Short mmCIF file of C-alpha atoms and ligand atoms in Angstrom, two decimals:
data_model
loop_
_atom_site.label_atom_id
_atom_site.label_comp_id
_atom_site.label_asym_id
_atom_site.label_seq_id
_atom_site.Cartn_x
_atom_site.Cartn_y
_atom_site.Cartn_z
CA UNK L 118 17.50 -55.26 143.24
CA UNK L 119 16.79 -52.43 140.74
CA UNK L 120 19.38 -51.52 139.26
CA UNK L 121 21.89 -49.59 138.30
CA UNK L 122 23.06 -50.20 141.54
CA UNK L 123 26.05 -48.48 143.54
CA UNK L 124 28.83 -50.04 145.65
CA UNK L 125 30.54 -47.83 148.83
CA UNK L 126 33.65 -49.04 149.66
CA UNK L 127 34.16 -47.98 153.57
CA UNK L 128 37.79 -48.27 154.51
CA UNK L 129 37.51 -46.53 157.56
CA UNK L 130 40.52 -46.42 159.53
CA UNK L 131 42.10 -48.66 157.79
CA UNK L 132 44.91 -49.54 156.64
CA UNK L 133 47.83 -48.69 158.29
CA UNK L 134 50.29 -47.90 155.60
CA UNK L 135 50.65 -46.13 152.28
CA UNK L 136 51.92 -49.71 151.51
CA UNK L 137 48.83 -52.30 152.22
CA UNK L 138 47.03 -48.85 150.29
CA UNK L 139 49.39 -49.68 147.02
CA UNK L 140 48.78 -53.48 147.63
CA UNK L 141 45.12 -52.97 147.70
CA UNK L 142 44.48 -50.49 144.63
CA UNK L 143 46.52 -52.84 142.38
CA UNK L 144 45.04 -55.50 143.56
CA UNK L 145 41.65 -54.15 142.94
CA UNK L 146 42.65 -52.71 139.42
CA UNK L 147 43.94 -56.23 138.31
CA UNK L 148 41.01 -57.77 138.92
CA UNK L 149 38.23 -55.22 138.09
CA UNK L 150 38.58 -55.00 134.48
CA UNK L 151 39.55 -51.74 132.93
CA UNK L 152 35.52 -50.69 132.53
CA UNK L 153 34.24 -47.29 134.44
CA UNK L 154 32.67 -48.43 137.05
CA UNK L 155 31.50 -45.05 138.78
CA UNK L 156 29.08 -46.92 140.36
CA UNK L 157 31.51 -47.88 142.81
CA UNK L 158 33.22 -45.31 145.36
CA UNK L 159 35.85 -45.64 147.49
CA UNK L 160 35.99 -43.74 150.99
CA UNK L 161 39.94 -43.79 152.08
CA UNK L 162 41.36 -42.22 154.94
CA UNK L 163 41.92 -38.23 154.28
CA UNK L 164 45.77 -39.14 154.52
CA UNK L 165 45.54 -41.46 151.98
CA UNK L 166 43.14 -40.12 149.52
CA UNK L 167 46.00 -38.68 147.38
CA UNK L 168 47.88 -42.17 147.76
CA UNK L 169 44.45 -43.66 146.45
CA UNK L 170 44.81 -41.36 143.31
CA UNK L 171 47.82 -41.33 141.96
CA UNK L 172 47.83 -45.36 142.71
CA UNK L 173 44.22 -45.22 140.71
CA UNK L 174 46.07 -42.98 137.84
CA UNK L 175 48.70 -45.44 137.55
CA UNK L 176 47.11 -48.47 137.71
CA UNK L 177 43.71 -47.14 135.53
CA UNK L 178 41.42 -48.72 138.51
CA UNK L 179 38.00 -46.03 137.14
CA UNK L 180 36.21 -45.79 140.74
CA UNK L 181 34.82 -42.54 141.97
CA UNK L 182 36.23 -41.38 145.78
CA UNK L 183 34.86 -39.69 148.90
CA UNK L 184 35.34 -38.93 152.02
CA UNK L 185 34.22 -40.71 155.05
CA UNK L 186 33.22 -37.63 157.35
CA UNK L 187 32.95 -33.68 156.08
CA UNK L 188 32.31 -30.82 158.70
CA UNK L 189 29.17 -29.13 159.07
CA UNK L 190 31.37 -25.46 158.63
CA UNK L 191 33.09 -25.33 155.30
CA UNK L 192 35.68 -23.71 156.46
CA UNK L 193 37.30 -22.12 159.78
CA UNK L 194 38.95 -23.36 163.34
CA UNK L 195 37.70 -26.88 163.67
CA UNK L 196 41.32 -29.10 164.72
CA UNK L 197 40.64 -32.05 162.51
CA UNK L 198 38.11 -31.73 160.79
CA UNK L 199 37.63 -31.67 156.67
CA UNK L 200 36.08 -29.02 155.25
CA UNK L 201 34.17 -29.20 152.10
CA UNK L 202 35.75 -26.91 149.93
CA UNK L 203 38.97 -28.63 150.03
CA UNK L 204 37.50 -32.31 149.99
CA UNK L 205 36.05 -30.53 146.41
CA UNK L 206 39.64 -29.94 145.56
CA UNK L 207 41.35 -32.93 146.40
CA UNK L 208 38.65 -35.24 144.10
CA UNK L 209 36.43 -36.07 146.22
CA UNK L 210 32.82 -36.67 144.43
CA UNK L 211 30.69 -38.56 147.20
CA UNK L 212 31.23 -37.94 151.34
CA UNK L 213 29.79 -40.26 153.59
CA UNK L 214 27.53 -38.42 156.20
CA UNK L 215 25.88 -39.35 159.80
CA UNK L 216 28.15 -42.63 159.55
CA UNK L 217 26.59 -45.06 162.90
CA UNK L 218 30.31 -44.61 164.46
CA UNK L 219 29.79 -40.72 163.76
CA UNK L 220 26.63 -40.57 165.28
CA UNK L 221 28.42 -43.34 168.41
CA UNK L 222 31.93 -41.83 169.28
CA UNK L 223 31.56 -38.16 167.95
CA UNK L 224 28.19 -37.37 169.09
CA UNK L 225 26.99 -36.09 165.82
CA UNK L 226 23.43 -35.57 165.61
CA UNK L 227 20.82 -35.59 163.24
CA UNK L 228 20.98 -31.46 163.14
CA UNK L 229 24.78 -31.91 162.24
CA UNK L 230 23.91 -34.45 159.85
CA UNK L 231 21.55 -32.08 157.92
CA UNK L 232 24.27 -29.05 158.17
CA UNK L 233 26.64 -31.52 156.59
CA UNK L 234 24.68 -32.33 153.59
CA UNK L 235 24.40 -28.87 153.03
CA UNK L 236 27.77 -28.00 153.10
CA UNK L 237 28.76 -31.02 151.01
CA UNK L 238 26.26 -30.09 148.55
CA UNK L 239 27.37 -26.50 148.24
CA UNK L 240 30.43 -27.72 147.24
CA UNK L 241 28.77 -29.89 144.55
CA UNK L 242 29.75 -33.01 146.90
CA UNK L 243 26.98 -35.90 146.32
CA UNK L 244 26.29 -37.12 150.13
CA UNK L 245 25.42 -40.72 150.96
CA UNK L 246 23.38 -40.48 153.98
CA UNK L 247 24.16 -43.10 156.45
CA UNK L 248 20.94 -43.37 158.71
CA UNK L 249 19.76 -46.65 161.34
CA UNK L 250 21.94 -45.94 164.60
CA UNK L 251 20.17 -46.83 167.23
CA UNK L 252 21.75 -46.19 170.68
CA UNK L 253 22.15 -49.85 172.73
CA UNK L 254 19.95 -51.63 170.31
CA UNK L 255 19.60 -55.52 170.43
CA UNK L 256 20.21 -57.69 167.02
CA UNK L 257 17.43 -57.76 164.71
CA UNK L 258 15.61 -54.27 166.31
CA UNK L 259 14.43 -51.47 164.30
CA UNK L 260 13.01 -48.10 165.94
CA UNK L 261 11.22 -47.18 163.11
CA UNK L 262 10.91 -43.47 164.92
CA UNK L 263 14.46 -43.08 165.61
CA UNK L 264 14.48 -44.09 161.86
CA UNK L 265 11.57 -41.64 160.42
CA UNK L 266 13.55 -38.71 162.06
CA UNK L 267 17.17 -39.11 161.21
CA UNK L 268 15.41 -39.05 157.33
CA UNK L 269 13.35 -36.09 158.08
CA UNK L 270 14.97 -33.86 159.97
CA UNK L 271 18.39 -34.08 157.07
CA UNK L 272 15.80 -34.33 154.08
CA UNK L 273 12.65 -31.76 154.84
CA UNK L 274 14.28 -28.45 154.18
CA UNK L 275 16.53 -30.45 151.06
CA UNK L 276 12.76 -30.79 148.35
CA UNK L 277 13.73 -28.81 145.74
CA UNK L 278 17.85 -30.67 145.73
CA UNK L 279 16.48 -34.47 146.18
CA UNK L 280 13.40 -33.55 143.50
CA UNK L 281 16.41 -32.61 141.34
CA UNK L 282 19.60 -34.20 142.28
CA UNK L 283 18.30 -37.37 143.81
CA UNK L 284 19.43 -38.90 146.75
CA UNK L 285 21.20 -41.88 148.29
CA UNK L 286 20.13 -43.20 152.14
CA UNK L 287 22.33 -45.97 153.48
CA UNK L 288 20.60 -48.03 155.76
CA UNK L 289 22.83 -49.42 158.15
CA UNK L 290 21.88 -51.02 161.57
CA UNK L 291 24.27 -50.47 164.43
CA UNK L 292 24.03 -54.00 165.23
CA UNK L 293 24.75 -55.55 162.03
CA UNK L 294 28.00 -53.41 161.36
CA UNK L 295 31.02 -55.13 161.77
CA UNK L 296 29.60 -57.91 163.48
CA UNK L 297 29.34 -60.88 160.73
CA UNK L 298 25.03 -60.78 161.45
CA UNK L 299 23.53 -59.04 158.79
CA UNK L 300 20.00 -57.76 158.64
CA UNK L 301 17.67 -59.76 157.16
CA UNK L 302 16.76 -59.64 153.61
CA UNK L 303 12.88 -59.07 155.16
CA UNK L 304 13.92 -56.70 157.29
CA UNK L 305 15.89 -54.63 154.83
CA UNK L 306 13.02 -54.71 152.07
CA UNK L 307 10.59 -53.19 155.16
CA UNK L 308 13.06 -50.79 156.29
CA UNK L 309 13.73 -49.48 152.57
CA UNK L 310 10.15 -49.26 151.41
CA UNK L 311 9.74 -47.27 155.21
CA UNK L 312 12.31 -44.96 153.63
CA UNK L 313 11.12 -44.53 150.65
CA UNK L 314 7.11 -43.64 151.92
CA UNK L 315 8.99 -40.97 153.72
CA UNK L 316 10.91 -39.73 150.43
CA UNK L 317 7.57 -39.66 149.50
CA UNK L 318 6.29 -37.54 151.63
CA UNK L 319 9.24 -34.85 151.84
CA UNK L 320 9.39 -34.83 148.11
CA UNK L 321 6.83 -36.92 145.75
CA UNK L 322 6.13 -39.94 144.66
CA UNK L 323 8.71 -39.44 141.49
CA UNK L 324 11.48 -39.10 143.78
CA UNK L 325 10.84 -41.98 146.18
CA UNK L 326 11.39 -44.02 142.68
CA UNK L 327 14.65 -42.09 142.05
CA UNK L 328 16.05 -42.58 145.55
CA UNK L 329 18.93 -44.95 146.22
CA UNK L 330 19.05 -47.12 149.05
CA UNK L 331 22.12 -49.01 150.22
CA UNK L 332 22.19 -51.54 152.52
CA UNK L 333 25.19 -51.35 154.95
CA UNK L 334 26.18 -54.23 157.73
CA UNK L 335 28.27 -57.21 157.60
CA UNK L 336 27.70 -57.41 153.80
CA UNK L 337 30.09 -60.13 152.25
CA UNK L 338 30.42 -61.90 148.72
CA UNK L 339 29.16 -65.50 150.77
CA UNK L 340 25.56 -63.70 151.86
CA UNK L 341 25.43 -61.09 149.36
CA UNK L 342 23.31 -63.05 146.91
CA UNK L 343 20.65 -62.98 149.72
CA UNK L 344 20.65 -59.02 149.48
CA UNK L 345 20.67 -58.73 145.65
CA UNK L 346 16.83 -60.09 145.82
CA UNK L 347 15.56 -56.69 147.42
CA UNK L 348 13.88 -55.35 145.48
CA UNK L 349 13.29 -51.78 147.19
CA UNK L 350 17.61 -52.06 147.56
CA UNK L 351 19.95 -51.03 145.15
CA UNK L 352 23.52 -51.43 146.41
CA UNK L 353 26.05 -51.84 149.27
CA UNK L 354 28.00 -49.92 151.51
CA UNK L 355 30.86 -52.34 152.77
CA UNK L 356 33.53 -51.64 155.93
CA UNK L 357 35.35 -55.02 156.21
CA UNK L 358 34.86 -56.35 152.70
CA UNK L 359 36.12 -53.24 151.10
CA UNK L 360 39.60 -53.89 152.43
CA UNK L 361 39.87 -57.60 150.66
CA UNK L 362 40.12 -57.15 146.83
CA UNK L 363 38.97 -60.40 146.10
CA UNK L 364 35.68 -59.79 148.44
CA UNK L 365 35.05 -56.62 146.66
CA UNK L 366 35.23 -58.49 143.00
CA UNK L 367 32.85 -61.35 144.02
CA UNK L 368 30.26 -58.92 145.27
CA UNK L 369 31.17 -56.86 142.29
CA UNK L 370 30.33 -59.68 140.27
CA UNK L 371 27.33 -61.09 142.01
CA UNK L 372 25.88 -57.35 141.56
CA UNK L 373 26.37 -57.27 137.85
CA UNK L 374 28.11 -54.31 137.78
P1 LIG M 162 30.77 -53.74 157.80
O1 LIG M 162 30.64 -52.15 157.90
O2 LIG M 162 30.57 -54.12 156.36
O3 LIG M 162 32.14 -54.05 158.30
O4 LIG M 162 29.70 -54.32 158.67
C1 LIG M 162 29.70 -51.45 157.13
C2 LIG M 162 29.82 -49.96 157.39
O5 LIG M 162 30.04 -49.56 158.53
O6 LIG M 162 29.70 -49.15 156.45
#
């Protein structure tokens, strides 16, 4: 894995109380030592990402946070939804974008994806760009089309941002999230250097180098060490793990972060 690599810490909608949040953070802070690792985000619930700060103030746990889904308007009548201006003001640095269960229970298409990047990055939000749902896939399957589009159509009109800000892709198959079968180290070096010939493309050869790309699905600290020998990877975006403290330090550690 090339390094310096970045962790995403998905917590999705989870957990259920301000409580289990406080038991978490310390948790966490006790046994990540008191370093900076911005490297590693965390992606609370909106209702708790306040909780997550004052808990990270008090308990000097140095991770970055984001938000787990930003709206394609920025602002306006849309029950629900976060807009980016005011994920900017709470503290939020990353936002996770075109998230599988986005793209699964909330229709959000690859158009919506791209009008979300642009909002988050007019707000100076970095977005981690979640790409590889495919609709009733099997185990193991990769639609390399369904693939080459999500990445074009967010990243073609976005040259002269990724030539200068960079850019993080998760890769994430549907069927390996949240299931305990992860992708194959094989099939994630394939998919990533896929990725990064269409970087490439969009955007030159020096910012295919620059790109990040996560891998995302059923990632744990017992099979991580199988993921930290891709070479074309370089880091993690974890759902289940990132709710177990204890998980999060043995990947953490395995990484060498
Ligand atoms: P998982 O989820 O680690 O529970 O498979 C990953 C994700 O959805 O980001």
């Amino acid at each position: 894995m090339k390094t310096p690599a970045i962790l995403g810490l998905n917590w999705k909608m989870h957990p259920a109380s301000r409580k289990e949040v406080q038991g978490i953070i310390e948790e966490l802070a006790a046994s990540l030592s008191l370093m900076r690792h911005s490297q590693i985000t965390i992606f609370p619930p909106t209702l708790f990402f306040d909780e997550v700060r004052s808990m990270q103030e008090q308990t000097q746990l140095y991770i970055s946070r984001g938000v787990q889904e930003i709206s394609d308007m920025a602002t306006g009548s849309r029950t629900g939804e976060i807009g980016a201006p005011m994920a900017a003001n709470s503290g939020a640095e990353y936002a996770l974008i075109g998230h599988s269960e986005t793209r699964q229970y909330n229709a959000v298409s690859d158009q919506d994806v791209e009008r979300k990047f642009q909002r988050a990055v007019e707000h100076s939000i970095v977005p981690m760009v979640c790409v590889g749902y495919q609709e009733g896939s099997e185990s193991g399957e990769v639609n390399y089309t369904v693939l080459k589009e999500q990445v074009q159509t967010v990243l073609e009109d976005k040259r002269s941002y990724i030539r200068d800000n960079g850019i993080i892709i998760a890769y994430e198959p549907t069927w390996a999230i949240g299931t305990g079968v992860p992708a194959d180290p094989e099939t994630i070096e394939t998919v990533a250097l896929f990725i990064r010939k269409i970087i490439a493309e969009i955007a030159g050869q020096d910012t295919r180098d620059t790109t990040y790309i996560l891998y995302g699905g059923s990632v744990d600290s017992s099979n991580v060490s199988r993921f930290t020998e891709v070479e074309n990877i370089n880091g993690f975006l974890l759902g289940g793990a990132s709710l177990k403290p204890q998980e999060i330090t043995g990947i953490v550690d395995q990484m060498e972060l």
